Amino acid sequence: MALSRRSLLRGCAGVGAAGATIWPLTASAARFRGGLLSDPFTLGVASGDPEPDGFVLWTRLAPTPLAEDGLGGMPNTNILVEWELAVDDRCHGVVRRGTVIARPELAHAVHIELYDLQPGREYFYRFRADGYISPIGRTRTAPEPWATVSALSMSFTSCHYFEHGYFTAYRHLAADEPDLVLHLGDYVYEYPAGTYPLPGGNPRDHEGPETRTLANYRQRYAQYKTDPDLQAAHAVAPWAVVFDDHEVENNWADEVPERPDPDFLARRAAAFQAYFENLPLRRSSIPRGIDMQLYRRLLWGRLATFHLLDTRQYRDDQVCGDGYKDCPAALDTARSITGAEQEKWLLDGFHSSTARWDVLAQQVFFAQRDSNQGPERVVSMDAWDGYAASRDRITRAWVEAGVRNPVVLTGDVHAHWAAELKLDYADPTSRTVGTELACSSITSNGDGVDVVGGNHPWAAWNPHLRFYNNQRGYVRTTFTPDSLTADFQVVPYVTQPGAPLHTRATFVIEDQVPRLHQIADHPTPGSPSRRATADLGAATMRQETARP
Ligand SMILES: [Fe+2]
């Protein structure tokens, strides 16, 4: 598939190549010899958390990425890394250069936080270590907080289980050249090879055992990051990431593991450390033991505010044994999925927001999804349905604060969904007060099927559930002052490389009208499809409660 000029980002990769500037060695780099025997830039480059004056640049040195000790074949010494920032993709207009030390204590990952850059503009960057030069990344600063912004293109993704397929959707996402990418969790999965085989067998295998130690997690991230499509998506735009469960283990809740495990806190600390090391996060997210500050806010001028939530680290444990249950305990008003402190932070953010669009970028399904047509309310204990009072407090708070356009973004469920959010799900006449867009997985659960008409059987008694599709892909959004357009992007298969991209459905949300208007519905050509019969509901529950 063709990539545009900028997505390839090869313009100044070769020092002295035609049209490129020579990158002079700094004095310290000229004296430095790291003794690296092969290219250490096997994990690509990334940038993240854009502010109006800067962002984070990231890379990690790993000449042998799959090394069992998680150290990527690096010597146990500090390595000098030079970096360069330019305003053009041929590196003529270099605006900043510097050096940073890659340390073995951080698996030779570097996180460079830049300040004093110009707001709302594109930049290009690269790294050099021991004579080797990295691929070039494209990134951008956010607009100034008071700026009137005419458009933002943002794509969001989740759940790329390496064993379940090729990350082709990321190659397509890169070709879109969005301004911003959000990743809503399950960046890696913890399982040893073959734990969850697809019906026709998995196309790829994990290296190493179930991730429990820092070495295991580092090796797992390195394996995922060798994927060229994932690297292309990181190289094209700044990402803002939040973890969900599989970055630690399935369905963990604060200090409670899925199954009894006396070493869980050590596991959680190791998982957080590796998450930080491998993603373009700011210093404010450096883990301290078992704690990591992940929830934060990003502003895109006056157009959009992104409230990035952490619904794992502070949540009460799932009740009634997790899974889909009719569970009165889930309605306990004392329960919280965010913890009190984060909830207050979010509510304060609603009151102070001046954004046209307030986006809750988070992990698990927000709207009620009652899987049972009868009087029993059978819902997912791991999603906001298992923390109904928490959802109710937050929903009422945005209504009371007069948030102009609340939109919830969701990962986790490995299927595309779109929903309208109700003030009270028990009352069918209740006001619609927001919208939810859930992205499918990039690969998790394999090829999937198109669903005729984009209907889910549960929508018959949950009429606020407006769209469902069980193929793999991502959601591409365009924000303007007047509307938010969401394209549900799908690939017809992931167990083979090279799938084409297809826009399965498009919804528009108009300013101050919290409803979903479907403007396109395109069945995927040549793709297997099924009707929304009752057994699709059972399959959905199986898909969500089977661990990947
Ligand atoms: Fe997942």
Coordinates of C-alpha atoms and ligand atoms in Angstrom, one line a residue:
M1 CA 0.0 0.0 0.0
A2 CA 1.2 3.4 -0.8
L3 CA 2.4 5.8 1.9
S4 CA 2.6 9.5 1.4
R5 CA 5.9 11.3 1.2
R6 CA 5.9 12.4 4.8
S7 CA 4.8 9.0 6.2
L8 CA 7.9 7.4 4.8
L9 CA 10.0 10.1 6.5
R10 CA 13.2 9.0 4.8
G11 CA 14.1 12.4 3.6
C12 CA 17.2 13.0 5.8
A13 CA 17.9 9.6 7.1
G14 CA 21.3 9.3 5.4
V15 CA 23.9 11.8 6.5
G16 CA 25.2 13.6 3.5
A17 CA 22.5 12.2 1.2
A18 CA 21.5 14.4 -1.7
G19 CA 19.4 17.3 -0.4
A20 CA 20.0 16.6 3.3
T21 CA 22.1 18.5 5.7
I22 CA 25.2 17.0 7.3
W23 CA 24.5 16.3 11.0
P24 CA 27.7 17.5 12.8
L25 CA 28.8 15.5 15.7
T26 CA 28.7 17.3 19.0
A27 CA 32.0 17.4 20.9
S28 CA 30.9 14.9 23.5
A29 CA 29.6 12.5 20.8
A30 CA 32.9 12.8 18.9
R31 CA 34.7 11.6 22.0
F32 CA 32.1 8.9 22.8
R33 CA 32.4 5.3 21.6
G34 CA 29.5 3.0 22.7
G35 CA 30.8 -0.2 21.1
L36 CA 27.4 -1.0 19.5
L37 CA 27.9 -3.7 16.9
S38 CA 24.6 -3.2 15.1
D39 CA 21.8 -0.7 14.6
P40 CA 20.2 0.0 18.0
F41 CA 17.1 1.7 16.5
T42 CA 15.1 -1.5 15.9
L43 CA 12.1 -0.3 18.0
G44 CA 11.4 2.9 16.0
V45 CA 10.8 6.4 17.4
A46 CA 7.8 8.1 19.0
S47 CA 6.6 11.3 20.4
G48 CA 3.8 12.1 22.8
D49 CA 1.7 14.3 25.1
P50 CA 1.8 17.5 22.9
E51 CA 1.5 20.8 24.7
P52 CA 1.5 24.2 23.0
D53 CA 5.3 24.6 23.6
G54 CA 6.6 21.1 23.3
F55 CA 6.2 17.3 23.5
V56 CA 8.1 14.2 24.5
L57 CA 10.5 12.5 22.0
W58 CA 11.2 8.8 22.7
T59 CA 13.3 6.0 21.5
R60 CA 14.9 2.9 23.1
L61 CA 18.2 1.3 22.0
A62 CA 17.9 -2.4 21.4
P63 CA 20.2 -4.0 18.7
T64 CA 18.9 -7.4 19.7
P65 CA 15.3 -6.6 20.7
L66 CA 14.1 -10.1 21.7
A67 CA 16.9 -10.7 24.2
E68 CA 15.6 -12.7 27.1
D69 CA 16.9 -10.4 29.8
G70 CA 14.8 -7.5 28.3
L71 CA 17.9 -5.4 27.8
G72 CA 17.8 -5.6 24.0
G73 CA 21.4 -6.7 23.6
M74 CA 22.7 -3.5 25.0
P75 CA 25.9 -3.3 27.1
N76 CA 25.4 -2.5 30.8
T77 CA 26.7 1.0 30.4
N78 CA 25.5 4.5 29.7
I79 CA 25.2 5.4 26.0
L80 CA 25.2 8.9 24.6
V81 CA 22.3 9.7 22.3
E82 CA 22.1 12.8 20.2
W83 CA 18.8 14.2 18.9
E84 CA 17.8 16.7 16.4
L85 CA 14.6 18.6 15.8
A86 CA 13.8 20.3 12.4
V87 CA 10.8 22.1 10.9
D88 CA 11.0 20.1 7.6
D89 CA 11.3 16.5 6.8
R90 CA 14.6 16.9 5.0
C91 CA 16.3 18.3 8.1
H92 CA 17.3 21.6 6.5
G93 CA 15.6 23.7 9.2
V94 CA 17.1 22.3 12.3
V95 CA 15.8 24.3 15.3
R96 CA 17.2 22.3 18.2
R97 CA 19.9 19.7 18.9
G98 CA 21.0 18.0 22.1
T99 CA 22.3 15.0 23.8
V100 CA 20.8 12.7 26.4
I101 CA 22.2 9.6 28.2
A102 CA 20.5 6.3 27.6
R103 CA 20.9 4.3 30.9
P104 CA 20.6 0.6 31.5
E105 CA 18.3 1.3 34.5
L106 CA 15.7 2.5 32.0
A107 CA 16.5 -0.3 29.4
H108 CA 18.3 2.4 27.4
A109 CA 15.0 4.2 26.7
V110 CA 15.2 8.0 26.4
H111 CA 12.4 10.5 27.0
I112 CA 13.3 14.1 25.9
E113 CA 10.8 16.8 27.0
L114 CA 11.1 19.8 24.8
Y115 CA 9.9 23.3 25.7
D116 CA 9.7 26.8 24.2
L117 CA 8.7 25.5 20.7
Q118 CA 6.1 27.2 18.6
P119 CA 2.5 26.3 19.1
G120 CA 0.3 24.5 16.6
R121 CA 3.1 23.5 14.2
E122 CA 4.7 20.4 12.7
Y123 CA 8.2 19.2 13.6
F124 CA 10.5 16.4 12.6
Y125 CA 13.1 14.6 14.7
R126 CA 15.7 11.9 14.7
F127 CA 18.3 10.3 17.0
R128 CA 21.9 9.2 16.6
A129 CA 23.9 6.8 18.8
D130 CA 27.4 5.5 18.2
G131 CA 27.2 6.5 14.5
Y132 CA 23.8 4.9 13.9
I133 CA 20.9 7.1 12.9
S134 CA 17.2 6.5 13.7
P135 CA 14.3 6.7 11.3
I136 CA 12.7 10.2 11.3
G137 CA 9.5 11.0 13.2
R138 CA 6.9 13.6 12.6
T139 CA 5.2 15.3 15.5
R140 CA 3.4 18.5 16.4
T141 CA 2.8 20.9 19.2
A142 CA -0.8 21.6 20.3
P143 CA -2.3 25.0 19.5
E144 CA -2.2 27.7 22.2
P145 CA -5.0 27.2 24.8
W146 CA -6.9 30.3 23.7
A147 CA -6.5 29.6 20.0
T148 CA -9.5 29.2 17.7
V149 CA -8.8 26.0 15.8
S150 CA -10.6 25.1 12.6
A151 CA -10.0 21.3 12.6
L152 CA -8.2 18.5 14.4
S153 CA -7.8 15.0 13.0
M154 CA -7.4 12.4 15.7
S155 CA -7.4 8.6 15.5
F156 CA -7.9 6.3 18.4
T157 CA -7.0 2.7 18.9
S158 CA -6.7 -0.1 21.4
C159 CA -5.9 -3.8 21.9
H160 CA -3.1 -4.9 19.6
Y161 CA -2.6 -8.6 20.6
F162 CA 0.6 -9.5 18.6
E163 CA -0.4 -13.2 18.3
H164 CA -3.8 -12.5 16.8
G165 CA -2.7 -10.8 13.6
Y166 CA -0.8 -8.2 11.7
F167 CA -1.0 -4.5 12.6
T168 CA -2.1 -3.5 9.1
A169 CA -4.6 -1.1 10.5
Y170 CA -1.7 1.0 11.9
R171 CA -0.2 1.2 8.4
H172 CA -3.4 2.7 7.2
L173 CA -3.7 5.0 10.2
A174 CA -0.2 6.3 9.4
A175 CA -1.2 7.0 5.8
D176 CA -4.0 9.3 7.2
E177 CA -1.3 11.5 8.9
P178 CA -3.5 12.5 11.8
D179 CA -2.6 15.3 14.1
L180 CA -2.9 13.1 17.2
V181 CA -3.3 9.5 18.1
L182 CA -4.8 8.2 21.3
H183 CA -4.2 4.6 22.6
L184 CA -6.8 3.5 25.1
G185 CA -5.1 0.4 26.5
D186 CA -3.9 -3.2 25.9
Y187 CA -0.7 -2.1 24.3
V188 CA 0.8 -5.5 25.1
Y189 CA -0.7 -8.8 26.3
E190 CA 0.8 -10.8 29.2
Y191 CA 0.3 -14.3 27.9
P192 CA 2.9 -17.0 26.8
A193 CA 2.7 -18.1 23.2
G194 CA -0.5 -20.0 22.2
T195 CA -2.6 -19.3 25.3
Y196 CA -5.5 -18.0 23.1
P197 CA -5.3 -19.7 19.7
L198 CA -7.6 -18.4 16.9
P199 CA -9.7 -21.1 15.2
G200 CA -7.2 -21.3 12.3
G201 CA -4.1 -20.9 14.5
N202 CA -2.3 -17.8 15.5
P203 CA -0.2 -16.1 12.7
R204 CA 2.5 -14.9 15.2
D205 CA 3.8 -16.1 18.6
H206 CA 4.9 -14.2 21.7
E207 CA 8.4 -14.6 22.8
G208 CA 9.1 -15.4 26.4
P209 CA 7.0 -16.6 29.3
E210 CA 3.9 -14.9 30.9
T211 CA 5.1 -11.4 31.8
R212 CA 5.7 -11.2 35.5
T213 CA 9.2 -9.6 35.9
L214 CA 10.6 -6.4 34.6
A215 CA 12.8 -8.5 32.2
N216 CA 9.7 -10.2 30.8
Y217 CA 7.7 -7.0 30.3
R218 CA 10.7 -5.3 28.6
Q219 CA 11.1 -8.2 26.2
R220 CA 7.4 -8.2 25.4
Y221 CA 7.3 -4.5 24.6
A222 CA 10.5 -4.9 22.5
Q223 CA 8.8 -7.6 20.5
Y224 CA 5.7 -5.6 19.9
K225 CA 7.7 -2.5 19.0
T226 CA 9.6 -4.3 16.3
D227 CA 6.4 -4.4 14.2
P228 CA 6.9 -2.0 11.3
D229 CA 3.3 -0.9 11.1
L230 CA 3.2 0.1 14.7
Q231 CA 6.5 1.9 14.2
A232 CA 5.0 3.8 11.2
A233 CA 2.0 4.9 13.3
H234 CA 4.2 6.1 16.1
A235 CA 6.5 8.0 13.6
V236 CA 3.7 9.9 12.0
A237 CA 2.1 11.8 15.0
P238 CA 2.2 12.4 18.7
W239 CA 0.5 9.8 20.8
A240 CA -1.2 10.1 24.1
V241 CA -1.6 6.7 25.8
V242 CA -3.4 5.2 28.8
F243 CA -3.1 1.6 29.9
D244 CA -5.9 -0.8 30.6
D245 CA -5.6 -4.3 32.1
H246 CA -3.3 -6.4 29.9
E247 CA -0.3 -4.1 30.4
V248 CA -0.3 -5.7 33.9
E249 CA -2.7 -8.7 33.8
N250 CA -6.3 -9.5 32.8
N251 CA -8.9 -7.5 34.8
W252 CA -6.7 -6.3 37.7
A253 CA -8.3 -3.8 40.0
D254 CA -6.0 -1.5 42.0
E255 CA -4.1 -3.9 44.3
V256 CA -6.3 -6.9 43.5
P257 CA -5.1 -9.4 40.9
E258 CA -7.5 -11.5 38.9
R259 CA -6.5 -14.6 40.9
P260 CA -4.7 -14.7 44.3
D261 CA -1.1 -13.8 43.8
P262 CA 1.2 -12.8 46.7
D263 CA 3.6 -11.2 44.3
F264 CA 1.0 -9.0 42.5
L265 CA 2.3 -5.7 43.7
A266 CA 5.8 -6.4 42.5
R267 CA 4.3 -7.5 39.2
R268 CA 2.3 -4.3 39.0
A269 CA 5.5 -2.2 39.7
A270 CA 7.4 -4.0 37.0
A271 CA 4.6 -3.6 34.5
F272 CA 4.4 0.2 35.2
Q273 CA 8.1 0.6 34.9
A274 CA 8.1 -1.2 31.5
Y275 CA 5.1 0.8 30.3
F276 CA 6.8 4.1 31.1
E277 CA 10.1 3.0 29.5
N278 CA 8.4 2.0 26.2
L279 CA 6.0 4.9 25.7
P280 CA 6.4 8.6 25.1
L281 CA 5.3 9.8 28.5
R282 CA 6.4 12.8 30.5
R283 CA 8.5 12.7 33.6
S284 CA 5.4 13.3 35.6
S285 CA 4.4 9.7 34.8
I286 CA 7.7 8.1 36.1
P287 CA 6.5 5.2 38.3
R288 CA 7.2 5.4 42.1
G289 CA 7.0 1.8 43.2
I290 CA 3.5 0.6 42.6
D291 CA 2.1 4.0 41.7
M292 CA 2.1 5.9 38.4
Q293 CA 0.4 9.2 37.6
L294 CA -1.4 8.4 34.3
Y295 CA -4.6 10.5 34.3
R296 CA -3.9 13.9 32.8
R297 CA -5.4 16.5 30.5
L298 CA -4.4 17.7 27.0
L299 CA -5.8 20.8 25.4
W300 CA -6.2 21.4 21.7
G301 CA -6.8 25.1 21.7
R302 CA -10.4 26.0 22.4
L303 CA -11.5 23.2 20.1
A304 CA -11.1 20.1 22.3
T305 CA -10.0 19.1 25.8
F306 CA -8.9 15.5 26.3
H307 CA -9.4 14.1 29.8
L308 CA -7.3 11.0 29.8
L309 CA -8.5 8.7 32.5
D310 CA -7.1 5.8 34.6
T311 CA -9.9 3.4 35.4
R312 CA -7.6 0.5 36.7
Q313 CA -5.3 1.9 39.3
Y314 CA -7.9 3.3 41.8
R315 CA -11.0 1.2 41.1
D316 CA -12.8 -0.9 43.6
D317 CA -12.6 -4.6 42.9
Q318 CA -15.2 -6.1 40.5
V319 CA -18.2 -7.5 42.4
C320 CA -20.1 -10.8 42.0
G321 CA -17.0 -12.5 40.6
D322 CA -16.6 -10.3 37.5
G323 CA -18.0 -11.3 34.1
Y324 CA -21.6 -10.5 32.9
K325 CA -23.9 -10.6 36.0
D326 CA -27.1 -9.3 37.4
C327 CA -25.5 -8.0 40.6
P328 CA -27.1 -5.6 43.0
A329 CA -23.7 -4.9 44.7
A330 CA -22.7 -3.2 41.4
L331 CA -25.2 -0.4 42.2
D332 CA -23.6 0.4 45.6
T333 CA -23.2 4.2 45.7
A334 CA -19.8 3.9 47.5
R335 CA -18.2 2.2 44.5
S336 CA -15.8 4.0 42.2
I337 CA -14.0 3.1 39.0
T338 CA -11.8 6.3 39.2
G339 CA -11.2 6.7 42.9
A340 CA -12.3 9.9 44.7
E341 CA -9.3 12.0 43.9
Q342 CA -9.4 11.4 40.1
E343 CA -13.2 11.9 40.1
K344 CA -12.8 15.3 41.8
W345 CA -10.0 16.2 39.3
L346 CA -12.4 15.3 36.4
L347 CA -15.3 17.2 37.8
D348 CA -13.1 20.3 38.4
G349 CA -12.0 19.9 34.8
F350 CA -15.7 20.0 33.6
H351 CA -16.3 23.2 35.5
S352 CA -13.2 25.0 34.2
S353 CA -13.5 23.8 30.6
T354 CA -13.9 26.3 27.9
A355 CA -13.6 23.7 25.1
R356 CA -16.0 23.1 22.3
W357 CA -15.6 19.3 22.8
D358 CA -14.8 17.6 26.1
V359 CA -13.4 14.2 25.4
L360 CA -13.1 11.5 28.1
A361 CA -10.4 9.2 26.7
Q362 CA -10.6 6.0 28.7
Q363 CA -10.6 2.3 28.7
V364 CA -13.9 0.4 29.3
F365 CA -17.5 0.7 28.0
F366 CA -19.3 3.7 29.6
A367 CA -23.0 3.4 28.4
Q368 CA -25.2 0.7 29.9
R369 CA -25.3 -2.5 27.9
D370 CA -27.9 -4.8 29.4
S371 CA -27.4 -8.2 27.7
N372 CA -30.7 -9.6 29.0
Q373 CA -34.1 -8.7 27.5
G374 CA -36.0 -9.7 30.7
P375 CA -36.2 -7.8 34.0
E376 CA -32.8 -8.9 35.2
R377 CA -30.0 -6.5 34.3
V378 CA -27.1 -8.6 33.2
V379 CA -24.1 -6.3 32.6
S380 CA -20.3 -6.4 32.5
M381 CA -18.8 -6.1 36.0
D382 CA -15.5 -4.9 34.6
A383 CA -17.0 -1.9 32.7
W384 CA -18.8 1.2 34.0
D385 CA -21.9 -0.9 34.3
G386 CA -20.1 -2.6 37.3
Y387 CA -19.6 0.9 38.8
A388 CA -23.0 2.5 38.0
A389 CA -22.9 5.1 40.8
S390 CA -19.5 6.3 39.5
R391 CA -20.9 6.7 36.0
D392 CA -24.0 8.5 37.4
R393 CA -22.0 11.0 39.4
I394 CA -19.8 11.8 36.4
T395 CA -22.7 12.1 34.0
R396 CA -24.7 14.4 36.3
A397 CA -21.6 16.5 36.9
W398 CA -21.0 17.2 33.2
V399 CA -24.7 18.1 32.8
E400 CA -24.6 20.4 35.9
A401 CA -21.3 22.0 34.8
G402 CA -22.9 22.8 31.4
V403 CA -20.2 20.9 29.4
R404 CA -21.0 21.8 25.9
N405 CA -20.2 18.5 24.0
P406 CA -19.2 15.6 26.2
V407 CA -17.9 12.6 24.2
V408 CA -16.5 9.4 25.7
L409 CA -13.9 7.3 23.8
T410 CA -13.5 3.7 24.7
G411 CA -11.3 0.6 23.9
D412 CA -11.4 -2.8 25.5
V413 CA -14.3 -4.5 23.8
H414 CA -12.6 -5.5 20.5
A415 CA -15.6 -4.3 18.4
H416 CA -16.7 -1.0 17.1
W417 CA -19.7 0.5 18.9
A418 CA -21.4 3.9 19.0
A419 CA -23.8 4.9 21.7
E420 CA -25.8 7.8 23.0
L421 CA -25.4 8.4 26.7
K422 CA -28.5 8.8 28.9
L423 CA -29.0 10.7 32.1
D424 CA -30.8 7.6 33.5
Y425 CA -30.6 4.3 31.7
A426 CA -33.6 2.9 33.7
D427 CA -35.9 5.5 32.2
P428 CA -36.3 5.2 28.4
T429 CA -37.6 8.8 28.2
S430 CA -34.5 10.1 30.0
R431 CA -32.4 12.9 28.3
T432 CA -29.6 12.0 26.0
V433 CA -26.6 13.9 27.4
G434 CA -23.5 12.8 25.5
T435 CA -22.1 10.3 23.1
E436 CA -19.7 7.4 23.2
L437 CA -17.5 6.0 20.4
A438 CA -15.7 2.7 21.0
C439 CA -12.9 1.5 18.8
S440 CA -12.5 -2.1 17.8
S441 CA -9.1 -3.8 18.4
I442 CA -6.3 -3.6 16.0
T443 CA -5.9 -7.4 16.1
S444 CA -7.3 -8.9 19.3
N445 CA -9.8 -11.8 18.5
G446 CA -8.6 -12.2 14.9
D447 CA -10.3 -11.5 11.6
G448 CA -13.9 -11.0 12.9
V449 CA -17.0 -10.5 10.7
D450 CA -19.0 -7.7 9.4
V451 CA -22.5 -7.4 10.9
V452 CA -25.4 -6.7 8.6
G453 CA -26.8 -3.2 9.1
G454 CA -24.4 -2.5 12.0
N455 CA -26.9 -3.7 14.5
H456 CA -26.4 -5.6 17.7
P457 CA -29.3 -7.7 19.1
W458 CA -29.0 -5.9 22.5
A459 CA -30.0 -2.6 20.7
A460 CA -33.6 -3.9 20.7
W461 CA -33.9 -3.2 24.4
N462 CA -30.9 -0.8 24.7
P463 CA -32.0 1.7 22.0
H464 CA -29.2 4.1 22.9
L465 CA -26.7 1.5 21.3
R466 CA -26.6 2.8 17.8
F467 CA -23.9 0.9 16.0
Y468 CA -21.9 -2.4 16.2
N469 CA -19.3 -4.0 14.0
N470 CA -17.0 -6.9 14.8
Q471 CA -14.1 -6.4 12.5
R472 CA -10.7 -5.1 13.4
G473 CA -9.7 -1.4 13.0
Y474 CA -9.6 2.0 14.5
V475 CA -11.8 5.1 14.6
R476 CA -10.7 8.2 12.7
T477 CA -12.2 11.5 14.0
T478 CA -12.3 15.0 12.7
F479 CA -13.2 17.8 15.2
T480 CA -14.4 21.2 14.0
P481 CA -16.2 23.9 16.0
D482 CA -19.5 22.7 14.4
S483 CA -19.2 19.0 14.4
L484 CA -17.4 15.8 15.2
T485 CA -17.2 13.2 12.5
A486 CA -16.3 9.6 13.3
D487 CA -15.2 7.1 10.6
F488 CA -15.3 3.5 11.8
Q489 CA -12.3 2.1 9.9
V490 CA -12.0 -1.7 9.3
V491 CA -9.8 -4.2 7.7
P492 CA -11.5 -7.4 6.4
Y493 CA -8.7 -9.6 7.8
V494 CA -5.6 -9.5 10.1
T495 CA -4.3 -13.0 10.0
Q496 CA -2.6 -12.3 6.7
P497 CA -0.7 -9.1 6.0
G498 CA -1.7 -6.4 3.5
A499 CA -5.5 -6.0 4.1
P500 CA -7.2 -3.0 2.5
L501 CA -8.9 -0.4 4.6
H502 CA -12.6 0.3 4.5
T503 CA -14.7 2.9 6.1
R504 CA -17.5 0.8 7.5
A505 CA -19.7 3.6 8.9
T506 CA -19.6 7.3 9.5
F507 CA -21.4 9.2 12.2
V508 CA -21.6 12.9 12.8
I509 CA -22.3 14.7 16.1
E510 CA -23.3 18.3 15.8
D511 CA -22.3 21.0 18.2
Q512 CA -24.7 21.1 21.2
V513 CA -26.8 18.1 19.9
P514 CA -25.7 15.0 21.7
R515 CA -26.9 12.6 19.1
L516 CA -25.4 10.3 16.5
H517 CA -26.3 11.0 12.9
Q518 CA -25.3 8.1 10.6
I519 CA -24.3 9.5 7.3
A520 CA -22.7 6.4 5.8
D521 CA -23.2 2.6 6.1
H522 CA -21.0 0.6 3.8
P523 CA -20.8 -3.2 4.2
T524 CA -17.3 -4.4 3.8
P525 CA -16.7 -5.8 0.3
G526 CA -15.6 -9.4 0.1
S527 CA -15.9 -9.8 3.9
P528 CA -17.8 -12.5 5.8
S529 CA -20.9 -11.1 7.4
R530 CA -23.6 -12.3 9.8
R531 CA -26.9 -11.0 11.0
A532 CA -27.6 -9.6 14.4
T533 CA -29.3 -12.8 15.7
A534 CA -29.7 -13.6 19.4
D535 CA -26.6 -15.8 19.4
L536 CA -24.5 -12.7 18.5
G537 CA -25.2 -11.5 22.0
A538 CA -23.8 -14.7 23.6
A539 CA -20.8 -14.4 21.3
T540 CA -20.2 -10.8 22.4
M541 CA -20.2 -11.9 26.0
R542 CA -17.8 -14.7 25.3
Q543 CA -15.5 -12.4 23.3
E544 CA -15.4 -9.9 26.1
T545 CA -15.0 -12.3 29.0
A546 CA -12.5 -14.7 27.2
R547 CA -9.4 -13.0 28.4
P548 CA -7.6 -11.4 25.4
Ligands
FE1 FE -8.0 -6.0 24.8

